mmCIF file of C-alpha atoms in Angstrom:
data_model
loop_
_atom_site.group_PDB
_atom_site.id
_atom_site.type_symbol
_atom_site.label_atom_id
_atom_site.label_comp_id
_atom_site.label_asym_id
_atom_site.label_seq_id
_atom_site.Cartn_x
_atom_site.Cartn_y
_atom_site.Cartn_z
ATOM 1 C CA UNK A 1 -3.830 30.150 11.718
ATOM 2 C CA UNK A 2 -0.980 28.158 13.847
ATOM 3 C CA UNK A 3 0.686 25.409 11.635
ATOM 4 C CA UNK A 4 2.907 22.450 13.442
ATOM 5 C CA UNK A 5 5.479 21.268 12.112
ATOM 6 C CA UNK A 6 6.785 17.495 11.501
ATOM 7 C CA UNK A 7 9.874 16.507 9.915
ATOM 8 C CA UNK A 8 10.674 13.897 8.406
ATOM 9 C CA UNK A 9 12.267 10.910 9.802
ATOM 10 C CA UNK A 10 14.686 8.110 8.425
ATOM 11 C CA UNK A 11 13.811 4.032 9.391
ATOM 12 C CA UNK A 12 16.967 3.550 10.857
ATOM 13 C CA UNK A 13 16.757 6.502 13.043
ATOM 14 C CA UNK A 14 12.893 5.408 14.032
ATOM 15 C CA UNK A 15 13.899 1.948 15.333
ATOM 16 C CA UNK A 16 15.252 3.984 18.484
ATOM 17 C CA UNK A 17 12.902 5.915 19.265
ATOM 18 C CA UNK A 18 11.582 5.953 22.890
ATOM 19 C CA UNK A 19 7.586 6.240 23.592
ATOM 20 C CA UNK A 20 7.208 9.599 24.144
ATOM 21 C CA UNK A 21 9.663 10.221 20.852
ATOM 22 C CA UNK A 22 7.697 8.148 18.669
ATOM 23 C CA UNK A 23 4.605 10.390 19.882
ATOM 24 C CA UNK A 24 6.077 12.719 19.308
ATOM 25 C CA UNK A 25 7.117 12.322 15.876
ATOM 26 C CA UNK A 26 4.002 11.059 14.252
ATOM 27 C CA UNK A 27 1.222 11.622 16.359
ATOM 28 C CA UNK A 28 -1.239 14.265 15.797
ATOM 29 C CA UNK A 29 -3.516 14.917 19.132
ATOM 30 C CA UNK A 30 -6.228 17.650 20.013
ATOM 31 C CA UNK A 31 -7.166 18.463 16.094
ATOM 32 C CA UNK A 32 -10.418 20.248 16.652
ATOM 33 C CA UNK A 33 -9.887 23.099 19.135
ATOM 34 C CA UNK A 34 -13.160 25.215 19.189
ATOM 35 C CA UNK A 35 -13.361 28.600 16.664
ATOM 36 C CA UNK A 36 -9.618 27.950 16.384
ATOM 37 C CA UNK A 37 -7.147 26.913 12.806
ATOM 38 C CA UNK A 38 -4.717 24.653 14.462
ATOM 39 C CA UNK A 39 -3.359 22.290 11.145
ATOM 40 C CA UNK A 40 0.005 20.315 11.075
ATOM 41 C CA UNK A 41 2.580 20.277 8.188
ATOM 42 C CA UNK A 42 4.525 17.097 7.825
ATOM 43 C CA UNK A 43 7.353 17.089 5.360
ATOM 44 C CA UNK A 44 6.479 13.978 4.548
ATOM 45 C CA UNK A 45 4.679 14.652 1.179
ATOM 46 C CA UNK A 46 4.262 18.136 2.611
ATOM 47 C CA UNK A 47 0.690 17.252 3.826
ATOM 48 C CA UNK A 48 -0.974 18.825 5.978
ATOM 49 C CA UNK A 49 -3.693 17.108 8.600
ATOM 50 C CA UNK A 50 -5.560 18.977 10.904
ATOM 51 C CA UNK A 51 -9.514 19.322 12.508
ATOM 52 C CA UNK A 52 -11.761 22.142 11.847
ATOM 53 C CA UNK A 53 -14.648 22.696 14.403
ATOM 54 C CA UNK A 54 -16.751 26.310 14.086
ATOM 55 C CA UNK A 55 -19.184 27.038 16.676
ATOM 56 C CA UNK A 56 -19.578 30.937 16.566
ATOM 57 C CA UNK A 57 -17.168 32.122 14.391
ATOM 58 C CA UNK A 58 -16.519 31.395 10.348
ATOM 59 C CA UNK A 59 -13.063 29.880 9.902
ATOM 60 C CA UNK A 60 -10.617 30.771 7.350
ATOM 61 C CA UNK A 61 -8.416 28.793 5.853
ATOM 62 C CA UNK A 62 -5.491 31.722 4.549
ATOM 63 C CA UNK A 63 -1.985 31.713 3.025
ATOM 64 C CA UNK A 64 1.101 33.514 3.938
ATOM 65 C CA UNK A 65 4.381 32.725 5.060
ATOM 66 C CA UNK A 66 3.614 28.702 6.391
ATOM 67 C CA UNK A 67 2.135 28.425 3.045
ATOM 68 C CA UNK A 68 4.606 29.517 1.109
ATOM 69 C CA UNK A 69 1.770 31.267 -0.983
ATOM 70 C CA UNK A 70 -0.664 34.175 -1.016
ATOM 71 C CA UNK A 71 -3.791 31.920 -0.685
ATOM 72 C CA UNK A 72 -3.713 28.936 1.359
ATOM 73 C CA UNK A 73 -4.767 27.077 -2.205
ATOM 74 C CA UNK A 74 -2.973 28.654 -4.709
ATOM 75 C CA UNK A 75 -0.409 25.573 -5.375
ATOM 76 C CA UNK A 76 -2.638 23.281 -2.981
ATOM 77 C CA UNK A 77 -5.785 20.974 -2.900
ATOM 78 C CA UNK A 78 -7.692 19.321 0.194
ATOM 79 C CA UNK A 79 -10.441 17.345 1.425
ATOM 80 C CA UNK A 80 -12.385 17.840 4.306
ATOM 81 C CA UNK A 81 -15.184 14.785 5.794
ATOM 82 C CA UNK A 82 -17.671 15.992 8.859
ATOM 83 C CA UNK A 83 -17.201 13.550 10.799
ATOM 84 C CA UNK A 84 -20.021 15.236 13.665
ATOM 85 C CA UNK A 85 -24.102 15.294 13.290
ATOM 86 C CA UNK A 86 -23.971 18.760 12.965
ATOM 87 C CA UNK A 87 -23.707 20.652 9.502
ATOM 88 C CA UNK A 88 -21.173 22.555 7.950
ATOM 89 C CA UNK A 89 -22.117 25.031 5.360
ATOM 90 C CA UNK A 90 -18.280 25.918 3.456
ATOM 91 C CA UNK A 91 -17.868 28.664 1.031
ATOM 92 C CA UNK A 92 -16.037 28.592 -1.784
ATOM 93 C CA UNK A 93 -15.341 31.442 -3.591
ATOM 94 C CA UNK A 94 -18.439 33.071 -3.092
ATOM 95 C CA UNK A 95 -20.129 29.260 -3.259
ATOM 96 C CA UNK A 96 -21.863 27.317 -0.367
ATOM 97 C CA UNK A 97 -21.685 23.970 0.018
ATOM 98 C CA UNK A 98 -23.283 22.366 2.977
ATOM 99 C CA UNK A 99 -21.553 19.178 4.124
ATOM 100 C CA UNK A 100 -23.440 16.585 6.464
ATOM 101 C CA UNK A 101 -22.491 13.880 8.502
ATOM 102 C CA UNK A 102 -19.757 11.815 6.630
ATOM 103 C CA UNK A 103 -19.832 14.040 3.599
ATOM 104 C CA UNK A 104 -16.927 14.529 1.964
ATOM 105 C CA UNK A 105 -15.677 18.195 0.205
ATOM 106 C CA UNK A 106 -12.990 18.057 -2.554
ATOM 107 C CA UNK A 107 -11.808 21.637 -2.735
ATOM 108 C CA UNK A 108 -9.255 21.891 -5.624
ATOM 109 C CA UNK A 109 -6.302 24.153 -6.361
ATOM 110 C CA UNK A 110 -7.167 28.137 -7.117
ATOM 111 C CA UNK A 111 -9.273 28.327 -5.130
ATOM 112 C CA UNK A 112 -9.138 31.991 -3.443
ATOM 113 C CA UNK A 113 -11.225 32.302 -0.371
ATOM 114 C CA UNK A 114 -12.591 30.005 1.906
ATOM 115 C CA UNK A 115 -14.811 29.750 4.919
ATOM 116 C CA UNK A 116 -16.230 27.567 7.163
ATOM 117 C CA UNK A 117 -19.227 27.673 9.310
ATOM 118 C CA UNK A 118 -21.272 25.635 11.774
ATOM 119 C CA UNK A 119 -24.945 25.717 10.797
ATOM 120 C CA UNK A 120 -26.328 25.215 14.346
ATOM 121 C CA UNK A 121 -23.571 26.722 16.698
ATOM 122 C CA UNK A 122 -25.468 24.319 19.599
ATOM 123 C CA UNK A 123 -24.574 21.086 17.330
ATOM 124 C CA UNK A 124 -21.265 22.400 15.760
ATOM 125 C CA UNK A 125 -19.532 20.188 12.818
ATOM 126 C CA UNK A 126 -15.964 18.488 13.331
ATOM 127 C CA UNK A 127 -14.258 18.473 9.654
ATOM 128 C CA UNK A 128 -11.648 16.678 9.492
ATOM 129 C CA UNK A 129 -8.837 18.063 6.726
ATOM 130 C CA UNK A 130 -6.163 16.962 4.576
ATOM 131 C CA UNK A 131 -4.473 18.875 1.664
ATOM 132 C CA UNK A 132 -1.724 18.445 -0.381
ATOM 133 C CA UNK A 133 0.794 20.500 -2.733
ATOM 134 C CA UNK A 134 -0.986 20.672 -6.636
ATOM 135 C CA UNK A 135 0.295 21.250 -10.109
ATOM 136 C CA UNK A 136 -2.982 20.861 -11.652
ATOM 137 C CA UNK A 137 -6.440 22.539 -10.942
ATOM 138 C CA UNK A 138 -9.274 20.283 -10.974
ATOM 139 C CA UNK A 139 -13.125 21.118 -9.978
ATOM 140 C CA UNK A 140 -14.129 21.040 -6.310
ATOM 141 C CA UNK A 141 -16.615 18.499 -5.872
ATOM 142 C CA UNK A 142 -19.142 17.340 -3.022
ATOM 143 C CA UNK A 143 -19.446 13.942 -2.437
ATOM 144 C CA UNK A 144 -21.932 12.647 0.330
ATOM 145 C CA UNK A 145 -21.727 9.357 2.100
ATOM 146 C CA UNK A 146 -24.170 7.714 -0.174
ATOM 147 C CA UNK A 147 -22.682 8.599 -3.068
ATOM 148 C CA UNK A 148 -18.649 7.421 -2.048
ATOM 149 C CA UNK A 149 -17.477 4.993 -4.258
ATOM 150 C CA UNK A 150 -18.321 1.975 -1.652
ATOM 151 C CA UNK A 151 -15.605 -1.618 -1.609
ATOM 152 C CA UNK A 152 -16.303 -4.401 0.806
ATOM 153 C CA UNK A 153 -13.320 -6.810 2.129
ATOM 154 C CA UNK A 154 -12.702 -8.967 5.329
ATOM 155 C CA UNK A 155 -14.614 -11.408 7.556
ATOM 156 C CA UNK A 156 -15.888 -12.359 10.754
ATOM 157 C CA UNK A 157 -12.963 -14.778 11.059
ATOM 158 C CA UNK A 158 -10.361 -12.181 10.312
ATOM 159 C CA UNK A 159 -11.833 -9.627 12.699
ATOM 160 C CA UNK A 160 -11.851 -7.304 9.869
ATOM 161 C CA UNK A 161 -15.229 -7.280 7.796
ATOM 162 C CA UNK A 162 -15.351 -3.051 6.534
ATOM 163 C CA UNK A 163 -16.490 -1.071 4.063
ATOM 164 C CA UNK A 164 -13.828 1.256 2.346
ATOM 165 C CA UNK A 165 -16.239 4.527 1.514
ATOM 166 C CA UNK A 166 -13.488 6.410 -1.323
ATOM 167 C CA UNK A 167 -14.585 9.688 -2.119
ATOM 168 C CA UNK A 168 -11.301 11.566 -3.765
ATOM 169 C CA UNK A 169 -9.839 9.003 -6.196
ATOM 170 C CA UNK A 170 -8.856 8.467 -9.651
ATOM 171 C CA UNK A 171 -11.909 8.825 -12.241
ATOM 172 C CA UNK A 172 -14.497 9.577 -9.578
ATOM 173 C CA UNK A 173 -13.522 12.742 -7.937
ATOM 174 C CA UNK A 174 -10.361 13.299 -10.048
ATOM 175 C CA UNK A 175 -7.329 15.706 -8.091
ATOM 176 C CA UNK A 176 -3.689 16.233 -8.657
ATOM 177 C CA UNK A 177 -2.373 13.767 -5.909
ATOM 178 C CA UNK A 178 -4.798 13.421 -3.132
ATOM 179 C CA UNK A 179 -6.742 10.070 -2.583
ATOM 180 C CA UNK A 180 -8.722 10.514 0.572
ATOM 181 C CA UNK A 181 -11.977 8.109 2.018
ATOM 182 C CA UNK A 182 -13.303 6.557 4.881
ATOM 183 C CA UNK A 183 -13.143 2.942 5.756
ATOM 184 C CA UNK A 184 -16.126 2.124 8.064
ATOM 185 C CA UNK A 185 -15.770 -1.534 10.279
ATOM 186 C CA UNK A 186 -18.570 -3.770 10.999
ATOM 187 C CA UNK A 187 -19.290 -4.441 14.694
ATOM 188 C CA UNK A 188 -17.077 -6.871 16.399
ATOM 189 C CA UNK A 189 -14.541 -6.172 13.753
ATOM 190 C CA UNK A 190 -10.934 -4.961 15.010
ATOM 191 C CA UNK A 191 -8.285 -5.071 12.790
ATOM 192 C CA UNK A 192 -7.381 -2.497 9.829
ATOM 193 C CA UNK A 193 -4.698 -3.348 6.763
ATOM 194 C CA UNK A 194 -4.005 -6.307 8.187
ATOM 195 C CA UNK A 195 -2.134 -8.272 6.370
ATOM 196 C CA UNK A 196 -0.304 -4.963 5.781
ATOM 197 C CA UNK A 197 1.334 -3.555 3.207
ATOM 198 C CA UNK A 198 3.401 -0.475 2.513
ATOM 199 C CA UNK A 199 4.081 1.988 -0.897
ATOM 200 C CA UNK A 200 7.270 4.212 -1.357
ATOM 201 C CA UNK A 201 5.462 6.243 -3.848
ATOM 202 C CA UNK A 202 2.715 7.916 -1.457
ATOM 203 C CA UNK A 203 2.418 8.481 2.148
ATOM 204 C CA UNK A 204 -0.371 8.184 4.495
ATOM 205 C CA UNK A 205 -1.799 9.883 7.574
ATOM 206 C CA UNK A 206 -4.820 7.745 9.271
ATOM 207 C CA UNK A 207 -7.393 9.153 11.975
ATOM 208 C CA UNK A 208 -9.447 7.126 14.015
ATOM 209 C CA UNK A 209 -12.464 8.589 15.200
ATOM 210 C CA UNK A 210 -16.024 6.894 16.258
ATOM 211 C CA UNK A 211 -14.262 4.989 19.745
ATOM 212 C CA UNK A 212 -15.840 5.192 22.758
ATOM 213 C CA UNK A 213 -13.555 7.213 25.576
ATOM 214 C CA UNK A 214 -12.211 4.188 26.747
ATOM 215 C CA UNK A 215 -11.287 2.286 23.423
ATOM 216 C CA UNK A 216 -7.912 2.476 22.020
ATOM 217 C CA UNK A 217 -6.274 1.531 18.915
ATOM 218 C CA UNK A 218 -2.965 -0.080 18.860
ATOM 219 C CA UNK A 219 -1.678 1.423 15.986
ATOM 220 C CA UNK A 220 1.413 -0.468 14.061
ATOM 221 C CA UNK A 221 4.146 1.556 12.247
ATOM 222 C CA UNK A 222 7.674 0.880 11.373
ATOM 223 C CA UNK A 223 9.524 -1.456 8.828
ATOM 224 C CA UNK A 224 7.706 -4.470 8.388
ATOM 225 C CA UNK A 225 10.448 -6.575 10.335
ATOM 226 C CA UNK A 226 11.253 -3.360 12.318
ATOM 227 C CA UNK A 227 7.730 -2.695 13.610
ATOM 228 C CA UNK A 228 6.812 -0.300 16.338
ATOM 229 C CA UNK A 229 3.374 0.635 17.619
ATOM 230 C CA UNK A 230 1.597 3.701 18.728
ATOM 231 C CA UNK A 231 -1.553 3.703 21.647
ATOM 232 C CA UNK A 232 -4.153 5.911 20.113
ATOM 233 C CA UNK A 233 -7.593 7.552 21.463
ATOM 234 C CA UNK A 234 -10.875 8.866 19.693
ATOM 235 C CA UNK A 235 -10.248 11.596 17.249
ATOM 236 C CA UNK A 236 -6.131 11.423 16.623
ATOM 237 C CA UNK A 237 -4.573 11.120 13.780
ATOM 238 C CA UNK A 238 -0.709 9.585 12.952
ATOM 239 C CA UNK A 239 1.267 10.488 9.871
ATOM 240 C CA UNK A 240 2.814 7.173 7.841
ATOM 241 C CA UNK A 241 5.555 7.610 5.959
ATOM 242 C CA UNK A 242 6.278 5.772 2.585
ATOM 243 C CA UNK A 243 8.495 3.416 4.603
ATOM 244 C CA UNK A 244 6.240 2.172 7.138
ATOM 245 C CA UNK A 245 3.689 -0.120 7.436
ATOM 246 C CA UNK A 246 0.087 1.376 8.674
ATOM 247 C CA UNK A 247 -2.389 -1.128 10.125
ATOM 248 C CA UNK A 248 -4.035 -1.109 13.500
ATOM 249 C CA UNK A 249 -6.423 -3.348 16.107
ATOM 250 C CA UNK A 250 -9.089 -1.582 18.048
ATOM 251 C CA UNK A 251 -10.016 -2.928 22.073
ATOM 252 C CA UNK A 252 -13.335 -2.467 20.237
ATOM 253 C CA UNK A 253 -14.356 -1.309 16.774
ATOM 254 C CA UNK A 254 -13.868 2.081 15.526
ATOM 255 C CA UNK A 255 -13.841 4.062 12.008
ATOM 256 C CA UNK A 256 -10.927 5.615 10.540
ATOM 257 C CA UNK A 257 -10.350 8.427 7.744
ATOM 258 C CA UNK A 258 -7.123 7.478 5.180
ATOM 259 C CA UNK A 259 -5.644 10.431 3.297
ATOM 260 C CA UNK A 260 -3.094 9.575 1.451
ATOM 261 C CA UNK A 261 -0.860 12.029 -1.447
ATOM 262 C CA UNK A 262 2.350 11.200 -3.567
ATOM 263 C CA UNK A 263 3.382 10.775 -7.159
ATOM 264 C CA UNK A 264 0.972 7.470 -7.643
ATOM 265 C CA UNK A 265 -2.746 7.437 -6.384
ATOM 266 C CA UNK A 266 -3.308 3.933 -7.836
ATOM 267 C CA UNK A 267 -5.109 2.260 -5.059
ATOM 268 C CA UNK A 268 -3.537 -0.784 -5.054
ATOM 269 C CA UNK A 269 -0.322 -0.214 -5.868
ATOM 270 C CA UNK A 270 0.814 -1.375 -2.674
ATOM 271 C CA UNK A 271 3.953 -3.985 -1.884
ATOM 272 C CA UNK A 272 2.381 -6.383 0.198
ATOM 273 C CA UNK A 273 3.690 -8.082 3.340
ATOM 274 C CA UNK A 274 3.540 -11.574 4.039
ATOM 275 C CA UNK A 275 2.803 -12.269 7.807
ATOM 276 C CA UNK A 276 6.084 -14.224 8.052
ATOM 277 C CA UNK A 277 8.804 -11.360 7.499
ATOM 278 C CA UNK A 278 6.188 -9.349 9.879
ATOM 279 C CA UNK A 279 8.168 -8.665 13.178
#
């Protein structure tokens, strides 16, 4: 397993930043090398973000060093959605659970061994990953697509008409500090979190997936009268600190996976931004 590493990084400092320095920062690119554990740790929350694609070979998620721990979720949780056609079948402990497209697998803390498989290597799954430190165990839990705790918000005349899919939050799928869902936007619809909003007691990392190879999303970050923005394609993912803003606006619609840990997973406990301090 090869873990990145992301510090963290103060506002002040951020306002800066070149380009290539905010990329590098916050950006998380090629997440789902084939048959490989590639994950990134972001002191931010200490949460790690990564893609997990098996073809031929089972995958293992293991502790060590990088952990910090003997088992990769003896003081940690995670989540994992397949976001491919192609199923994964995970084992947990000795259990198999097989995850289809957009299904969603809360794996909680003690659990010992894990592995992940593709169930067709010629249609392999992409699962995406987030997990988080945990001082609490709570059950692991499948949760499909149609069963995610569904919200609907926007309009056609805000460009923003979605449907927030949760599957990891508070008195649904219950976890130590990991909220985690997928927010899915109707066609012709471009703009995420918008007006925005941030929360100093959580952090977030977003990844946009479903674009075609030529859409991008112009990601905004920053202090809401600092802002910056990041150009992102299909299948990346950036990490959002507490002090930043996290909204976005697609050249053309597009899906996007919100994981999001700290000491408060109360939805909307957000501060709000009103457009006009926006800059």
């Amino acid at each position: 397993m090869k873990l990145n590493i992301y510090y963290g990084t103060h506002p002040e400092d951020v306002k800066y930043y070149t380009t290539e320095k905010l990329r590098g920062e916050f950006l998380l690119q090629n997440l789902f090398p084939a048959d490989e554990v590639v994950l990134n740790y972001s002191h931010n929350d200490r949460i790690i973000a990564g893609g997990l694609m098996p073809v031929k070979k089972t995958l293992i998620l293991e502790g060590g060093k990088e952990i910090g721990a003997d088992t990769f979720f003896e003081r940690r949780e995670g989540g994992m959605i397949n976001i491919a056609k192609g199923d994964a079948i995970v084992t947990l402990d000795g259990t198999d659970y097989t995850l289809s497209f957009q299904d969603c697998l809360y794996i909680g803390r003690g659990v010992k061994e894990i592995g992940i498989k593709a169930k067709d290597a010629a249609n392999p799954p992409k699962l995406y990953f987030n997990s988080t430190p945990a001082h609490h165990s709570y059950p692991s839990k499948l949760i499909t697509l149609a069963d995610a705790n569904k919200i609907h918000l926007g309009s056609l005349e805000q460009s923003n008409k979605r449907t927030i899919n949760q599957y990891i939050v508070p008195g649904f799928c219950d976890s130590c500090q990991l909220t985690m869902g997928m927010t899915l936007l109707d066609e012709c619809n471009m703009w995420n979190t918008m007006p925005c909003h941030t929360h100093e007691r959580r952090m977030e990392v977003y990844f946009y997936f479903d674009m075609a190879e030529n859409t991008r999303v112009f990601h905004l970050m920053g202090k809401p009268n600092e802002t910056r923005h990041i150009v992102m394609a299909n299948e990346e993912a950036v990490i959002s600190p507490s002090w930043s803003i996290h909204s976005g606006v697609g050249t053309s619609r597009y899906s996007f996976i919100w994981g999001m840990c700290g000491e408060n997973q109360v939805f909307t406990d957000m501060d709000v931004c009103e457009m006009g301090d926006v800059r």
